[in-house]
Coordinates of C-alpha atoms in Angstrom, one line a residue:
X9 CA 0.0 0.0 0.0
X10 CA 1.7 2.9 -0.3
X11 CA 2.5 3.8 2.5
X12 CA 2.1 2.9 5.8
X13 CA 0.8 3.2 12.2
X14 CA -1.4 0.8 10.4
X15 CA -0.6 1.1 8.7
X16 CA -1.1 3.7 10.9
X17 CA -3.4 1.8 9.0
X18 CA -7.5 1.4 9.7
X19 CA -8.9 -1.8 9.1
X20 CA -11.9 -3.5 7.6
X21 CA -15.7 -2.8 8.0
X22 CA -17.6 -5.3 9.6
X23 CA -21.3 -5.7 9.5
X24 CA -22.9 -7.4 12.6
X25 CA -20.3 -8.1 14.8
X26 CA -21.0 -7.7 18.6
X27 CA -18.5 -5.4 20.5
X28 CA -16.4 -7.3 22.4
X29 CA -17.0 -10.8 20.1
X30 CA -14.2 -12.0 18.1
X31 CA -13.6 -11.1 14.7
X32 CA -13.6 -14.1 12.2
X33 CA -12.6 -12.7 9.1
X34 CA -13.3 -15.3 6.9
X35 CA -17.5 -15.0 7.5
X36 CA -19.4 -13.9 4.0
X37 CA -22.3 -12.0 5.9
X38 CA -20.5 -9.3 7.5
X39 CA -18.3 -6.5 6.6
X40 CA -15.6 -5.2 8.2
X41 CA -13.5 -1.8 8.9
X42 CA -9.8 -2.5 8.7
X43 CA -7.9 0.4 9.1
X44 CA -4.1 1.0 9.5
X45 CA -2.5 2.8 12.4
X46 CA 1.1 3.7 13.0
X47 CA 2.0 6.1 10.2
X48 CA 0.2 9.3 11.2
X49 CA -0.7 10.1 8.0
X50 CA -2.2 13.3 8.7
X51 CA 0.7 13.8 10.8
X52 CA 2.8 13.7 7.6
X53 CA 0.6 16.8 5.7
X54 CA -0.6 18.7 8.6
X55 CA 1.1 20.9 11.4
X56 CA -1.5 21.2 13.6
X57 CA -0.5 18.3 16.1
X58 CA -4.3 18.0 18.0
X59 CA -5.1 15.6 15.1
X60 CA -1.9 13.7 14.5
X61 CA -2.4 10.0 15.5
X62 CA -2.9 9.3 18.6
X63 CA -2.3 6.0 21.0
X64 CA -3.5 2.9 19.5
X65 CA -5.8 2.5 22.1
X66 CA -7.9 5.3 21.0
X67 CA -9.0 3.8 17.8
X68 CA -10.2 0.3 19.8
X69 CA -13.0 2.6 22.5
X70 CA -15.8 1.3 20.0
X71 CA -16.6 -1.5 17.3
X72 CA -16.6 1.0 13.9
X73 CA -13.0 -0.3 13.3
X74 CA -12.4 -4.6 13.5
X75 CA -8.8 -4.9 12.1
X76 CA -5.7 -3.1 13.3
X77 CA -2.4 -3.4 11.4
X78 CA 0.2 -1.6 13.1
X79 CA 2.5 -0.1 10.5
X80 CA 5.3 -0.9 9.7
X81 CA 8.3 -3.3 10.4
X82 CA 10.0 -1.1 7.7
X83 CA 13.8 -2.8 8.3
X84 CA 14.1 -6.5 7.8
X85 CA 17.8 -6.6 8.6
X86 CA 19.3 -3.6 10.2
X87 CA 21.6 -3.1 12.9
X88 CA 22.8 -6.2 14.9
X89 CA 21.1 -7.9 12.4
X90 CA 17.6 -7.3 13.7
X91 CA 14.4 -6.3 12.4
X92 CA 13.2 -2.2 13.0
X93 CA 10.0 -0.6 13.1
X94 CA 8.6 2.8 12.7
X95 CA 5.0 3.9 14.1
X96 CA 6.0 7.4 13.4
X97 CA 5.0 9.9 16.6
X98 CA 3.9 7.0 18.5
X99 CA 7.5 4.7 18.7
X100 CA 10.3 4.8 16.2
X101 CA 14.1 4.3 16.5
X102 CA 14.8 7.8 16.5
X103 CA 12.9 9.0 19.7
X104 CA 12.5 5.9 21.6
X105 CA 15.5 3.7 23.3
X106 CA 16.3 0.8 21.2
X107 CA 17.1 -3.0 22.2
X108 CA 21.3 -3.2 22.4
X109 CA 23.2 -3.2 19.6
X110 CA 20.2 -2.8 17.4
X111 CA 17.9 0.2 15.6
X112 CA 14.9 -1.6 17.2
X113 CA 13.0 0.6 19.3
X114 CA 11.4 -0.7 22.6
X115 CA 7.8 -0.2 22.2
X116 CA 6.8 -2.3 25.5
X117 CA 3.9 0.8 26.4
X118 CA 2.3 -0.2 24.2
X119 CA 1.7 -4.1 24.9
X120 CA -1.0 -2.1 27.3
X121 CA -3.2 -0.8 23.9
X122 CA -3.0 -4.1 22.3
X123 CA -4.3 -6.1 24.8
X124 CA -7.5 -3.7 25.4
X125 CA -8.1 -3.6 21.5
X126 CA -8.0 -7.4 21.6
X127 CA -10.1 -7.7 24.3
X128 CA -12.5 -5.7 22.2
X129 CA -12.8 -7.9 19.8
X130 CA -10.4 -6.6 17.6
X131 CA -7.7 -8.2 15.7
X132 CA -4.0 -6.4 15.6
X133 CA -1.4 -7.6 13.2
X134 CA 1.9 -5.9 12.3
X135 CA 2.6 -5.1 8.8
X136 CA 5.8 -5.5 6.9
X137 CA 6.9 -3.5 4.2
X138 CA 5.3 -0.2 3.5
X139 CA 6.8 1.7 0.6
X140 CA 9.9 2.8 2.0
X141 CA 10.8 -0.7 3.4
X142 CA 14.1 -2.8 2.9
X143 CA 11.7 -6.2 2.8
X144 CA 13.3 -8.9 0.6
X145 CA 15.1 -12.5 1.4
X146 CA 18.3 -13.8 -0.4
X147 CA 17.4 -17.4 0.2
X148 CA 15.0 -19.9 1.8
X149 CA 16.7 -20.2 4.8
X150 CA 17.1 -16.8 5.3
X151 CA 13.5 -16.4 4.9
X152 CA 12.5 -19.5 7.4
X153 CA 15.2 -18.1 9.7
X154 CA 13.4 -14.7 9.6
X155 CA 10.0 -16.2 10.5
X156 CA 11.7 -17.7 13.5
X157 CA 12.6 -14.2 14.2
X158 CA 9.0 -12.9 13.9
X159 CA 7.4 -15.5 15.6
X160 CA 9.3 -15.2 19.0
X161 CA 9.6 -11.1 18.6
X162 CA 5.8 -10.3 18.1
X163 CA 4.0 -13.6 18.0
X164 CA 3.4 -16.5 19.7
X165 CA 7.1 -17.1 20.4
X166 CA 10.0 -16.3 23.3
X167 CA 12.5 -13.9 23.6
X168 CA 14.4 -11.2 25.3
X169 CA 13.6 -9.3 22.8
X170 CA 10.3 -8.5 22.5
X171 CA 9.1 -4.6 20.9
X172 CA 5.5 -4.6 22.1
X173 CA 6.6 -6.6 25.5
X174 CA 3.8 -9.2 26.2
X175 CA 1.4 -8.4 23.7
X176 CA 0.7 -10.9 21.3
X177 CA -0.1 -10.3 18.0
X178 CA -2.8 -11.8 16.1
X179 CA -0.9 -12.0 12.5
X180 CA 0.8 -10.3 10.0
X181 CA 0.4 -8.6 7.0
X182 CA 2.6 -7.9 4.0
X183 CA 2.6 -4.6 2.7
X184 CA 5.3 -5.2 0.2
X185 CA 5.7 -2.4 -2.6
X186 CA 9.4 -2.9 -3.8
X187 CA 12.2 -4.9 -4.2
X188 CA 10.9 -8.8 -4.7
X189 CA 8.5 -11.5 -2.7
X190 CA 11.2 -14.2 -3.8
X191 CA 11.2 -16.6 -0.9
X192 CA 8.3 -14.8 1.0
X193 CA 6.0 -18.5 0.4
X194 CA 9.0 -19.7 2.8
X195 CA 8.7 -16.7 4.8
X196 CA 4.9 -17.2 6.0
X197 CA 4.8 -21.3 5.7
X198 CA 7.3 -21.0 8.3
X199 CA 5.1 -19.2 10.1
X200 CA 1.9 -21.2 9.9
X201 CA 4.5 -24.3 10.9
X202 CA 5.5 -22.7 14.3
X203 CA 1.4 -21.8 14.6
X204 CA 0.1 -25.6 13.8
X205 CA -1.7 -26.9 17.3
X206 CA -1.7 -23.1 18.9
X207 CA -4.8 -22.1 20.5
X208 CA -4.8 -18.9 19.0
X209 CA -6.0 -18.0 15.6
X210 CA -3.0 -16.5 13.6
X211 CA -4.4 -14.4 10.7
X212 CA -2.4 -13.9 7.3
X213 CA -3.4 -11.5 4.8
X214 CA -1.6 -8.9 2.4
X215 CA -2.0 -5.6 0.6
X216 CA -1.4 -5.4 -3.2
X217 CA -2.1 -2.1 -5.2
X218 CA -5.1 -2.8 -7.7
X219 CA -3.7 -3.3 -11.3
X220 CA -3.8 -7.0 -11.5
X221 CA -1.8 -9.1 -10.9
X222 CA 0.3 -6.7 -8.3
X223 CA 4.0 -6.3 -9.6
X224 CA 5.4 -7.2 -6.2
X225 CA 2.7 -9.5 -4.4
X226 CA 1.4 -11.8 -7.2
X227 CA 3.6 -14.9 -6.4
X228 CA 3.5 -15.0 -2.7
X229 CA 0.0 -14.6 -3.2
X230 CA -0.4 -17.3 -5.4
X231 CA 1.5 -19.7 -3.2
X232 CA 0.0 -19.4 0.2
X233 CA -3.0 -19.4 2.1
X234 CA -4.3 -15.9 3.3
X235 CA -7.2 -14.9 5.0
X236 CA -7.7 -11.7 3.8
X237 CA -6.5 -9.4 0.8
X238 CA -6.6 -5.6 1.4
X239 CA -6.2 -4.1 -2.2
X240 CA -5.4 -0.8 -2.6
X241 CA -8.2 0.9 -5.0
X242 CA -6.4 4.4 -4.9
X243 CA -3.0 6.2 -6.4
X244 CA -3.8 4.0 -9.3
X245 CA -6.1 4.2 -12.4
X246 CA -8.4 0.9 -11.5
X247 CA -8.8 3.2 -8.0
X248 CA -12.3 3.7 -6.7
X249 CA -12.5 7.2 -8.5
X250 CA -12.6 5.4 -11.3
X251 CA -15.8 2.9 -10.5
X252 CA -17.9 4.4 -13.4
X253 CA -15.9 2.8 -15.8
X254 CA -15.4 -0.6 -16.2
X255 CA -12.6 -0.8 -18.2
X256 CA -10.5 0.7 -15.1
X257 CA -12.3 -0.6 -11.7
X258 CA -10.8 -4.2 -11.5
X259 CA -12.3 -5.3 -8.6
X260 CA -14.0 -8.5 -10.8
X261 CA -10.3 -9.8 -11.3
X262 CA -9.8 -9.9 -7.9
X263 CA -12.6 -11.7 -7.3
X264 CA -12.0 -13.9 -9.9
X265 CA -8.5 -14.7 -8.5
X266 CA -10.3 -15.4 -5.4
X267 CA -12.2 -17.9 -6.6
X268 CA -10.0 -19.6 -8.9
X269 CA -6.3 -18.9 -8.6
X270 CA -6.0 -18.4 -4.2
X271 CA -5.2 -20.9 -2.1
X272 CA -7.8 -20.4 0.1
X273 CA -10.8 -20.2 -2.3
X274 CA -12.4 -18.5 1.0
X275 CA -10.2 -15.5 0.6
X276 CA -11.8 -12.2 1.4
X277 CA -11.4 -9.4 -0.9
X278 CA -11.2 -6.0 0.4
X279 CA -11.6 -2.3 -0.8
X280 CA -8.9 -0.2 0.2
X281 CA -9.7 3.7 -0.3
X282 CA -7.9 6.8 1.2
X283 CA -10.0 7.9 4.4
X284 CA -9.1 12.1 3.4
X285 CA -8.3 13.5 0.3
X286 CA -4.4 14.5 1.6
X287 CA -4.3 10.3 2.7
X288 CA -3.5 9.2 -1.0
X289 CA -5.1 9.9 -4.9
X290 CA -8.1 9.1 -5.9
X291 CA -10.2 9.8 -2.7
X292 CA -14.2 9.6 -3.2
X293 CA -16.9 10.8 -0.4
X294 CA -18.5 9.0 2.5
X295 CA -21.4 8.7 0.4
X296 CA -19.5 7.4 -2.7
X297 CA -17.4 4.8 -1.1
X298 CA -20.6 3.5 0.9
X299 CA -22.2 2.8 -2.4
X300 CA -19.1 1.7 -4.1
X301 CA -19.1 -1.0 -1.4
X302 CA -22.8 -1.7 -0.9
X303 CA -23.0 -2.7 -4.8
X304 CA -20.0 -4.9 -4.5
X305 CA -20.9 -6.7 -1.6
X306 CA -24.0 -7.5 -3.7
X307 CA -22.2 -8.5 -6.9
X308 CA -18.9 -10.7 -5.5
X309 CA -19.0 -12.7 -2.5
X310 CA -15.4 -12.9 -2.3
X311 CA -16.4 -9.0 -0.9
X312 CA -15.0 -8.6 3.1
X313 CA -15.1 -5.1 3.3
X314 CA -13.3 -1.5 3.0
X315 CA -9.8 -1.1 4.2
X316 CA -9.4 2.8 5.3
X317 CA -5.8 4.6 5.1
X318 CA -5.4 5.3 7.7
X319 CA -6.9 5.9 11.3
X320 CA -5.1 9.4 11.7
X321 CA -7.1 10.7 8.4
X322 CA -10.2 8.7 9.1
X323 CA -10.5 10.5 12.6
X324 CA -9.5 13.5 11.5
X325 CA -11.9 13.7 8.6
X326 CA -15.6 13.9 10.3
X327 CA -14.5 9.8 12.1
X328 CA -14.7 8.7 8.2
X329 CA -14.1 5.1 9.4
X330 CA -17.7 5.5 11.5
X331 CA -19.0 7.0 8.7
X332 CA -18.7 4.1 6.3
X333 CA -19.4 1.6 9.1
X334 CA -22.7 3.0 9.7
X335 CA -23.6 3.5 6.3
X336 CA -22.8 -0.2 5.8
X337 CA -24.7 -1.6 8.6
X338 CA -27.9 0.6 7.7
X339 CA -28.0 -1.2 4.3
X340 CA -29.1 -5.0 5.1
X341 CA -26.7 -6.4 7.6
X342 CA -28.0 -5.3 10.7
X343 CA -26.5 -4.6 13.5
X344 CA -26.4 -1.5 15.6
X345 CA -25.3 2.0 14.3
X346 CA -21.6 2.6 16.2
X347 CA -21.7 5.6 18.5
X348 CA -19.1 8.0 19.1
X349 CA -16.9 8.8 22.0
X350 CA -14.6 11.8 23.2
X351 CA -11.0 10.9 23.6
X352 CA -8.3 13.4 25.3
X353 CA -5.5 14.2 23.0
X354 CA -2.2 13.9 24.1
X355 CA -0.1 16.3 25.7
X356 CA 2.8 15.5 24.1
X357 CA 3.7 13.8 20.6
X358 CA 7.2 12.7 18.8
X359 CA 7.2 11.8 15.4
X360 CA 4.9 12.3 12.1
X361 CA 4.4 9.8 9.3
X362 CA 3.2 8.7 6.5
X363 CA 0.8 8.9 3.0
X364 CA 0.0 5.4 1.8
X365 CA 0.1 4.2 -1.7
X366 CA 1.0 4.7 -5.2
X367 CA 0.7 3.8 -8.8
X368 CA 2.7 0.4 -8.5
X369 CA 4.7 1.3 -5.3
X370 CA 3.0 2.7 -2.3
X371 CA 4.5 5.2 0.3
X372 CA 4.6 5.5 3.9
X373 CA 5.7 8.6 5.5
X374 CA 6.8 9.6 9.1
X375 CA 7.4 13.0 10.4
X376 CA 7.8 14.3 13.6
X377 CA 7.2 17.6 15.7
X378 CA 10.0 20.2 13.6
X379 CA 12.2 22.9 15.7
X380 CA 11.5 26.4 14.9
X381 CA 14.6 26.9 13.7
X382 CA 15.1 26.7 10.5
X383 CA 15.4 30.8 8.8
X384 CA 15.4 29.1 5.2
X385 CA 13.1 31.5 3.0
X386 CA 10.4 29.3 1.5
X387 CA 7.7 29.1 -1.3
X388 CA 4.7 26.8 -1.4
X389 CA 4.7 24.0 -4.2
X390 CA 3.2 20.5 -5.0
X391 CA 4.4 17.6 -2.7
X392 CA 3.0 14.9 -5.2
X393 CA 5.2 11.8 -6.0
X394 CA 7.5 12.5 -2.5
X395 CA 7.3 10.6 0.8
X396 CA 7.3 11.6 3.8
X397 CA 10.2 11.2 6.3
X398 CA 10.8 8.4 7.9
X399 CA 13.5 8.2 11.0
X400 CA 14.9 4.7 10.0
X401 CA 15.8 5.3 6.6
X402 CA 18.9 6.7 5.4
X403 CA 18.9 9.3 2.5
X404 CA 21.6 10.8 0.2
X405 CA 22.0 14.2 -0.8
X406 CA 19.5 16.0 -3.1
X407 CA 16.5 13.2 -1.5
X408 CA 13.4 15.2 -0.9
X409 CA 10.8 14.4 1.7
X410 CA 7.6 15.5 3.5
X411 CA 7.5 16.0 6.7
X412 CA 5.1 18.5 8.6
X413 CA 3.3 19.7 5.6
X414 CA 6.5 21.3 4.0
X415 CA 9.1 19.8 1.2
X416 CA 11.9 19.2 2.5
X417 CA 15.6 18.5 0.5
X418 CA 18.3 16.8 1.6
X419 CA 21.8 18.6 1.7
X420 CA 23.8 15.7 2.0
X421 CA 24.0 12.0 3.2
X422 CA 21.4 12.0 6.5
X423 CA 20.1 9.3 8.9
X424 CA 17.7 10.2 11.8
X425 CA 18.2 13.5 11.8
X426 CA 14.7 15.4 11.6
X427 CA 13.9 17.9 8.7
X428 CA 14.4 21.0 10.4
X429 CA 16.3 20.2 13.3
X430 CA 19.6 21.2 14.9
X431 CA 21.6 19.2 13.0
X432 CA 21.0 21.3 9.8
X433 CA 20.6 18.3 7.3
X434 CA 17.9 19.3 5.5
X435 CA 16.8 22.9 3.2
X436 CA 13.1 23.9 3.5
X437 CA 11.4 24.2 0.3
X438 CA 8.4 25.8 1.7
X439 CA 4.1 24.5 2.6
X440 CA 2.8 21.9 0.4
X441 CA 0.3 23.1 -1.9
X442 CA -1.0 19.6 -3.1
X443 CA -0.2 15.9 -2.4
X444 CA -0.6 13.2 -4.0
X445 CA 0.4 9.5 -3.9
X446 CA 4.0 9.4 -2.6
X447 CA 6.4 7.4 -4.4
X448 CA 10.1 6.5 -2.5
X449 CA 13.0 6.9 -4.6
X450 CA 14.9 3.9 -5.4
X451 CA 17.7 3.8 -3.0
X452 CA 15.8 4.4 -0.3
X453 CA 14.6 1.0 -0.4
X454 CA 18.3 -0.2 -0.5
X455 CA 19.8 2.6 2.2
X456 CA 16.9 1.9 4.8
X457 CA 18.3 -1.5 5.6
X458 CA 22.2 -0.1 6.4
X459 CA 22.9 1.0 10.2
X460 CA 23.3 4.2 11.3
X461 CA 26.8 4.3 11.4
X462 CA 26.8 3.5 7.2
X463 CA 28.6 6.2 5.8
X464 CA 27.9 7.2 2.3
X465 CA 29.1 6.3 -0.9
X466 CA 30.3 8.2 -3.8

């Protein structure tokens, strides 16, 4: 998806479920909300920090939202060897301490949130990837080894090293928008392998862009069972905007894959659509999306509902993700209307993030708070086709970025160091006048995965 805290992602809409009952997101008459947190998308266009994204917690206080994917695990190998995530103002490498020797950052706080969310009846997954991830394998063993490493870190597992302390996740979800899926079969098989016999329902699913098949996800997708398929129907020309015409909205080949090609014939299909118009292109209106959905629920029943990007936008934009939910419910599922509820706003916030999406890559942004002190005269311009900043990538000189609603251009080789901060790294280019889908460059893909002490190279 383009970009990624799912993801910082919100999940998908669910008709009928009771608060507090588990989610089984393989059922045909319901529909679901699934909406990524972790990215604080709005964060990554807006300065006004009373709607960046708040604690995870916040999005779980009632039942319009059913999946959580927290994004992302953006690093597959960094420092020591270890995996690294960024959930933008809420826990990243840059703000937070980090496990020895690593760029991991120690996100124990909020084991807390994903408990209560879970004991709401929702399911919380992590996703890997995001468009400015270093996500690829160089053999089958690496990828086993590095299911082995998932497992114990975030799943069902053991270690010393555990980001999200005693929370247990309920799955993941692959987000993968460069680079390759070679080896990825290995990757998840190896999961379901250590999961055979558990108790707990582990859930698998993934989020390809909409021209079909996806240029990254098609063969994993082919080769393993997932529960759930969150395509991305925006930054791209067979995006919901497009629904009118039938020679762009593709959602019929997705269904058809479903139904023929998956591994799980019982695959659900969902509609992934930006939850604001600054959250990705091809936005479309409460209204619009509700009867997008509504007629494709009735036409495929490979249908499992809307995938929102992300929470940040979906909150800030009239509770969007409510909205939809509602809309749904009111039109032949039953179920209850979902009510609203007042949560404070934190005091005090870190780091911004993230757009999601783009035409054949996606993009995940992070941005954080910005010093007042950069003098740098600036002029407004278009933001479209740059990401926003993310703390545990590295970027070369001449890289450009968004972070806080401004462009931002990199003077020279920088790693954590925030756009507009003491350390000078980075030249103000002025406000955003218009977003669109963000789209990394290509090294970023290949720098993100280098520690920070990598120097640069001519």
């Amino acid at each position: 998806m383009a970009s990624l805290w799912l993801a910082s992602a919100l999940s998908v809409l669910a008709i009928g479920a009771l608060r507090g009952a588990a989610f089984d997101i393989s059922r045909q008459d319901n529909v679901r909300l699934h909406s990524y947190w972790g990215q604080n998308s709005y964060g990554a266009t807006h300065s006004d920090q009373a709607n960046w994204q708040k604690t995870l917690s916040t999005y779980c206080q009632d039942d319009s939202i059913d999946t959580i994917p927290l994004a992302f695990l953006n690093v597959f190998f960094g420092a020591g060897g270890a995996p690294s995530l960024d959930l933008a103002n809420i826990c990243n490498a840059v703000d937070d301490s980090v496990f020895p020797g690593t760029s991991l950052p120690q996100c124990s706080f909020l084991a807390s949130d994903i408990q209560f969310c879970q004991s709401k009846g929702k399911i919380v997954t992590l996703s890997l990837g995001g468009a400015t991830g270093a996500a690829s394998f160089s053999s089958d063993a690496q990828a086993s080894a590095f299911g082995d490493t998932i497992w114990n870190m975030f799943l069902g597992g053991s270690s010393s090293t555990r980001p999200f302390g005693a929370a247990v996740l309920d799955g993941i979800d692959l987000d993968i928008e460069g680079g390759g899926t070679t080896y990825f079969a290995t990757f998840i098989n190896r999961i379901r392998t250590l999961a055979a016999g558990s108790p707990k329902k582990y859930y698998f699913t993934a989020a390809p862009q909409c021209p079909f098949p996806d240029a990254y996800l098609s063969t994993v997708l082919n080769a393993v069972a997932f529960d759930a398929v969150y395509v991305q129907f925006y930054n791209n020309y067979c995006g919901v905007i497009n629904y009118p015409n039938s020679n762009d909205w593709n959602f019929d080949q997705w269904d058809t894959w479903a139904k023929t090609v998956a591994v799980n014939k019982n695959v659900k299909i969902y509609i992934g659509a930006p939850a604001s118009s600054t959250a990705g292109g091809g936005y479309v209106d409460l209204t619009t999306l509700s009867n997008i959905a509504l007629s494709t629920r009735s036409q495929f029943s490979s249908f499992g509902g809307v995938m929102l990007w992300d929470a940040s936008q979906a909150y800030a934009n009239g509770r969007f993700d409510q909205g939809i939910k509602n809309a749904i419910r009111q039109n032949g599922n039953g179920g209850t209307t979902s009510t609203p509820i007042t949560v404070s706003t934190p005091t005090t916030s870190k780091t911004s993030t993230t757009s999601k999406s783009t035409t054949t890559t996606t993009t995940k942004p992070t941005t954080t708070t910005t010093s007042p002190g950069s003098t740098t005269t600036v002029s407004s311009g278009s933001c479209a086709g740059v990401g926003s900043w993310v703390g545990n990538v590295a970027y070369n000189g001449g890289d450009r970025v968004i972070y806080n609603g401004h462009l931002w251009t990199a003077k020279w080789w920088s790693y954590g160091d925030t756009p507009g901060g003491a350390a000078g790294d980075w030249t103000d280019n002025g406000v955003c006048s218009s977003f669109a889908a963000a789209i990394p460059t290509a090294h970023v893909a290949q720098m993100s995965a280098k520690s920070p002490a990598a120097s640069p190279t001519a």
